[in-house]
PDB file of C-alpha atoms in Angstrom:
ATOM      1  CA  UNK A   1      -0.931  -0.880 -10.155  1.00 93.00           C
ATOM      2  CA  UNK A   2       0.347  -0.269  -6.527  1.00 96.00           C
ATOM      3  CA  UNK A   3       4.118  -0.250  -6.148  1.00 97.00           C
ATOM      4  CA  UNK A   4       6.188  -1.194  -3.040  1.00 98.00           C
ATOM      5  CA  UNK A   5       9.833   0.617  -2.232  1.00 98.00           C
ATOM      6  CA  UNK A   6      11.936   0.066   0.835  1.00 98.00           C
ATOM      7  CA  UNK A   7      14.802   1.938   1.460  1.00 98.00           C
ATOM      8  CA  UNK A   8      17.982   0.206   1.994  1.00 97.00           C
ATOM      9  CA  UNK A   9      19.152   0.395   5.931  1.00 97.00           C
ATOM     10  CA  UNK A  10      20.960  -2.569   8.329  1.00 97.00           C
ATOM     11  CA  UNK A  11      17.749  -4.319   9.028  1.00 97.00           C
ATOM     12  CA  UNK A  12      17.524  -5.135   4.845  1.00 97.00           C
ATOM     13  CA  UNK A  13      17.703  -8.844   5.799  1.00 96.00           C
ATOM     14  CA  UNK A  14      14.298  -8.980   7.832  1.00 97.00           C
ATOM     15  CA  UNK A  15      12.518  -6.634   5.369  1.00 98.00           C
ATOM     16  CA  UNK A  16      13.858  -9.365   3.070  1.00 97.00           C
ATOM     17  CA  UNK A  17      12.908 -12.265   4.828  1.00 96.00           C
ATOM     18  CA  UNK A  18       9.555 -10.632   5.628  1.00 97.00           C
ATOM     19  CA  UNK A  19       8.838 -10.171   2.084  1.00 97.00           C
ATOM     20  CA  UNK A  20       9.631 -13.618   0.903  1.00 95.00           C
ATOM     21  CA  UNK A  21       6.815 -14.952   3.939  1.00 93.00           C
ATOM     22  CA  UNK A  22       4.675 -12.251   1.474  1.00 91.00           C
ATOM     23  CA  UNK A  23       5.706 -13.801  -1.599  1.00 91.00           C
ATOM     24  CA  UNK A  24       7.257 -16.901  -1.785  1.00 89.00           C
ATOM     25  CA  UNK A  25       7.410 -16.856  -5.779  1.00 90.00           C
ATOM     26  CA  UNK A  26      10.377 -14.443  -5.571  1.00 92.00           C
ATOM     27  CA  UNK A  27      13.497 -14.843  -4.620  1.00 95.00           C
ATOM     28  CA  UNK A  28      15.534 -13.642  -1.787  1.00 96.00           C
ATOM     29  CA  UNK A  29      18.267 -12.776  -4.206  1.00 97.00           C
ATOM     30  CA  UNK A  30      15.253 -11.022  -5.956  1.00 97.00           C
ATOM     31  CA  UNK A  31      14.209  -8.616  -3.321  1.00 98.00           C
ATOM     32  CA  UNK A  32      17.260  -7.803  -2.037  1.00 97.00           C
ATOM     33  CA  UNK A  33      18.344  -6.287  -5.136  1.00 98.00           C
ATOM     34  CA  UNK A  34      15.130  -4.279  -5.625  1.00 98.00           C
ATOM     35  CA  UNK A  35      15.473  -2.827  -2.278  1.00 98.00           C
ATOM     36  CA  UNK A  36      19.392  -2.453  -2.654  1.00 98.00           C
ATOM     37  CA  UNK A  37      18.485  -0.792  -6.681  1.00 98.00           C
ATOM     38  CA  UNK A  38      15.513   1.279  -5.248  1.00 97.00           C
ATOM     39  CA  UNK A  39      13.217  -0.785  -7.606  1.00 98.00           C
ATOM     40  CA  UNK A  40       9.514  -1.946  -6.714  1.00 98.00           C
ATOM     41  CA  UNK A  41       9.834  -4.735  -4.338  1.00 98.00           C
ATOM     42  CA  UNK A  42       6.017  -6.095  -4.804  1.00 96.00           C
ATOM     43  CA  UNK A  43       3.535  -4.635  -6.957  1.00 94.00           C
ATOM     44  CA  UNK A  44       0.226  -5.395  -7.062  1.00 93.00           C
ATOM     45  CA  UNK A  45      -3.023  -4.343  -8.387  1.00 91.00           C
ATOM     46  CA  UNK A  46      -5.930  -4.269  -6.276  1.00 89.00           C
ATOM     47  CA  UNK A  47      -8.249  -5.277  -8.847  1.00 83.00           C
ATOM     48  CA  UNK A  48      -6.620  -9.049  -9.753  1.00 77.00           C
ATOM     49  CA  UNK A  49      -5.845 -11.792  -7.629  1.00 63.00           C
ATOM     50  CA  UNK A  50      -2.628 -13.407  -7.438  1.00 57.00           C
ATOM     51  CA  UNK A  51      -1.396 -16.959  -7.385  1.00 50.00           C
ATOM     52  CA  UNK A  52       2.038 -16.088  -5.082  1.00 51.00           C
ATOM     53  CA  UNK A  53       1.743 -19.132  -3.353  1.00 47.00           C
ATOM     54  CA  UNK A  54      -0.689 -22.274  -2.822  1.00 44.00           C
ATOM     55  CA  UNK A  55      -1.318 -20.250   0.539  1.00 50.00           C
ATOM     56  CA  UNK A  56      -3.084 -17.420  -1.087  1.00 54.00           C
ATOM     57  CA  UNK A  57      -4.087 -19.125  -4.317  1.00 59.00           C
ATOM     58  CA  UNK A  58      -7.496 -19.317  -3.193  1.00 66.00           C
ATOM     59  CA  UNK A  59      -7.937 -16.143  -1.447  1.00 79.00           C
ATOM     60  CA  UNK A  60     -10.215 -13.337  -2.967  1.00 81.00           C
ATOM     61  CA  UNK A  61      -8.825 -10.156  -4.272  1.00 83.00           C
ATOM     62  CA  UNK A  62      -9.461  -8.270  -1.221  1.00 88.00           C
ATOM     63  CA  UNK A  63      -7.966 -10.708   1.225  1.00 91.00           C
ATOM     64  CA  UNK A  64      -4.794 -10.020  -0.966  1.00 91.00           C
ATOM     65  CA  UNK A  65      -5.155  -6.673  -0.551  1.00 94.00           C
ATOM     66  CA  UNK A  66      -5.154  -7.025   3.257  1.00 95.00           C
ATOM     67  CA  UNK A  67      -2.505  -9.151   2.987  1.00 94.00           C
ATOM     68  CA  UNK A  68      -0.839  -6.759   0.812  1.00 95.00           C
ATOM     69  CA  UNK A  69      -1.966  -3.953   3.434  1.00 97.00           C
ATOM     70  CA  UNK A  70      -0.728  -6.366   6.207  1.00 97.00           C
ATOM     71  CA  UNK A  71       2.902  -6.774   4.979  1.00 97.00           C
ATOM     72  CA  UNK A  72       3.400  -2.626   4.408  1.00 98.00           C
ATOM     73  CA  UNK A  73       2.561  -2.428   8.001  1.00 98.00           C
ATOM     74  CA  UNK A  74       4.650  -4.832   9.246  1.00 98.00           C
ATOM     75  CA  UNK A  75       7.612  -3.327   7.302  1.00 98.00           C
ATOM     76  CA  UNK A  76       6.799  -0.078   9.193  1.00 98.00           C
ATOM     77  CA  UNK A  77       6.589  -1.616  12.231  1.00 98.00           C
ATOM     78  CA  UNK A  78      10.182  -3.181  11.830  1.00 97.00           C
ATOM     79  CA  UNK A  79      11.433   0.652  11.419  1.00 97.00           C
ATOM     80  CA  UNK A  80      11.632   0.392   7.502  1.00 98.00           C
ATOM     81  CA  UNK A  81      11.384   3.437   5.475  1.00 98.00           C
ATOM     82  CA  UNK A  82       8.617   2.132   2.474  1.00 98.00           C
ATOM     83  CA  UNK A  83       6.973   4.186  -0.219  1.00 98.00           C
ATOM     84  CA  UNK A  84       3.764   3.161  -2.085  1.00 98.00           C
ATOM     85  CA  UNK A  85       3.170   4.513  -5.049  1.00 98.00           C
ATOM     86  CA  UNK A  86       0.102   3.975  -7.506  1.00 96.00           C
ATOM     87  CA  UNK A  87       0.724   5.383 -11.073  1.00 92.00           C
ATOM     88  CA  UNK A  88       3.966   6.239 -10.077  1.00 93.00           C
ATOM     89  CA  UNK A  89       2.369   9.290  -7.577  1.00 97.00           C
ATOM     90  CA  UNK A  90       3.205   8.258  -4.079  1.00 98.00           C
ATOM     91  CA  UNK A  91       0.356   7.604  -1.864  1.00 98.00           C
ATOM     92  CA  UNK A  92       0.175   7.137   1.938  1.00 97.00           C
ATOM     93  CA  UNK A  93      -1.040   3.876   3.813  1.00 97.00           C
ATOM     94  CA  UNK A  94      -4.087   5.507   4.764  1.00 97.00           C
ATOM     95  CA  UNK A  95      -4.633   6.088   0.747  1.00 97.00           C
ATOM     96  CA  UNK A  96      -3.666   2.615   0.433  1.00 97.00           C
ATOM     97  CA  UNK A  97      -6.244   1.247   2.799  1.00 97.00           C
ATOM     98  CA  UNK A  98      -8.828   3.737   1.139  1.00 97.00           C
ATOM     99  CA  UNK A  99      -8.169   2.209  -2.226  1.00 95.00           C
ATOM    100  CA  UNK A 100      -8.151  -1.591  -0.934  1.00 95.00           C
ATOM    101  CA  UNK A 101     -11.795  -0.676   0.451  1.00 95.00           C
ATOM    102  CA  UNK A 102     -13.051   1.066  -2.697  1.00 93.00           C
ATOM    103  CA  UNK A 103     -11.792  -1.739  -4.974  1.00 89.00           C
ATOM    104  CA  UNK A 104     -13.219  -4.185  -2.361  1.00 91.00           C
ATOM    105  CA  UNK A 105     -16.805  -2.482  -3.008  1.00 91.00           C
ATOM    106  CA  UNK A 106     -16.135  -2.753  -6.571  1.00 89.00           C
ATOM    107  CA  UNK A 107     -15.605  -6.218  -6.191  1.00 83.00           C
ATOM    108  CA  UNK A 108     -18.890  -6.612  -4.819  1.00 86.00           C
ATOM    109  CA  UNK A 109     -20.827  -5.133  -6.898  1.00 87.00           C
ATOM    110  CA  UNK A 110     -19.873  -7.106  -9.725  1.00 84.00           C
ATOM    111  CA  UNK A 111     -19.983 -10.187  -7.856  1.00 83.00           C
ATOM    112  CA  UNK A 112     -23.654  -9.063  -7.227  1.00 85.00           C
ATOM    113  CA  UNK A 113     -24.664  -8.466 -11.053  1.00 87.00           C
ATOM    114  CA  UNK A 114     -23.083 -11.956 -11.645  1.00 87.00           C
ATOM    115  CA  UNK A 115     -24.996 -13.396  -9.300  1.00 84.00           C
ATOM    116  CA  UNK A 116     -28.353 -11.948 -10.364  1.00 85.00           C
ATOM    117  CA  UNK A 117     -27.496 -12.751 -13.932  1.00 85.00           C
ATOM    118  CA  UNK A 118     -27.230 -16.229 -13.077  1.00 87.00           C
ATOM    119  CA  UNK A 119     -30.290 -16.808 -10.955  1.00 81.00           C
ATOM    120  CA  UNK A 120     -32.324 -14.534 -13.923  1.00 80.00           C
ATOM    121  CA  UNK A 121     -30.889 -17.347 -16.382  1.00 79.00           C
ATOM    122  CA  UNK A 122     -31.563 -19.753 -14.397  1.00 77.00           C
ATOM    123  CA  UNK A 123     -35.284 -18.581 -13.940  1.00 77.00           C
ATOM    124  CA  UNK A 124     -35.504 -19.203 -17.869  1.00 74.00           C
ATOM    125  CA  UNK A 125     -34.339 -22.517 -18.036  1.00 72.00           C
ATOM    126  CA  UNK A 126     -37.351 -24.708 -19.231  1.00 59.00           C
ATOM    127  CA  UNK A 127     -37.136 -27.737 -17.534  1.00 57.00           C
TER     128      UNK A 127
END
């Protein structure tokens, strides 16, 4: 599970506002107190998909993650002070990214042995 912190400044309200745009399930009230109580603002594990909105509701795990990737960027490029932590060790945003592509590989392979176990069962369906 990949944790989120911001650090409280004067520009709280657009990390805030940002955030919501992220995920619209939680409240403004919501994520202004985990920033202001230096709690996880998002967490999310790379290996799941998420139903935050109907926006991303169809999206595959790793498009979430880049989303997910996406808004911890954008925080940093507003001047925010974020921390990511996985396991509660803190990780960089380069670890981040490295873990979004290794669980996106993951992904695929499984998707892959799905696949091939459907077409084999589907080769010994007697028609």
């Amino acid at each position: 599970m990949v944790e989120l912190y911001i650090k409280s400044d004067d520009n709280i309200l657009k990390y805030v506002v940002t955030v919501q745009k992220y995920n619209q399930e939680k409240s403004i009230g919501d994520i202004r107190n985990a920033i202001l109580n230096g709690t996880p603002v998002i967490t999310r594990d790379l290996n799941e998909s998420d139903t935050y909105s109907s926006l991303t509701k169809h999206l595959e795990p790793h498009d979430l993650n880049l989303l997910f990737l996406d808004l911890v960027n954008q925080l940093i490029d507003m001047g925010a002070e974020v921390t990511i932590k996985e396991d509660d060790a803190p990780i960089t945003v380069d670890e981040l990214s490295q873990r979004i592509a290794f669980a996106k590989e993951i992904y695929d392979q499984v998707q892959d042995e799905i696949d091939l176990e459907i077409a084999e069962e589907d080769e010994n369906i007697v028609v």
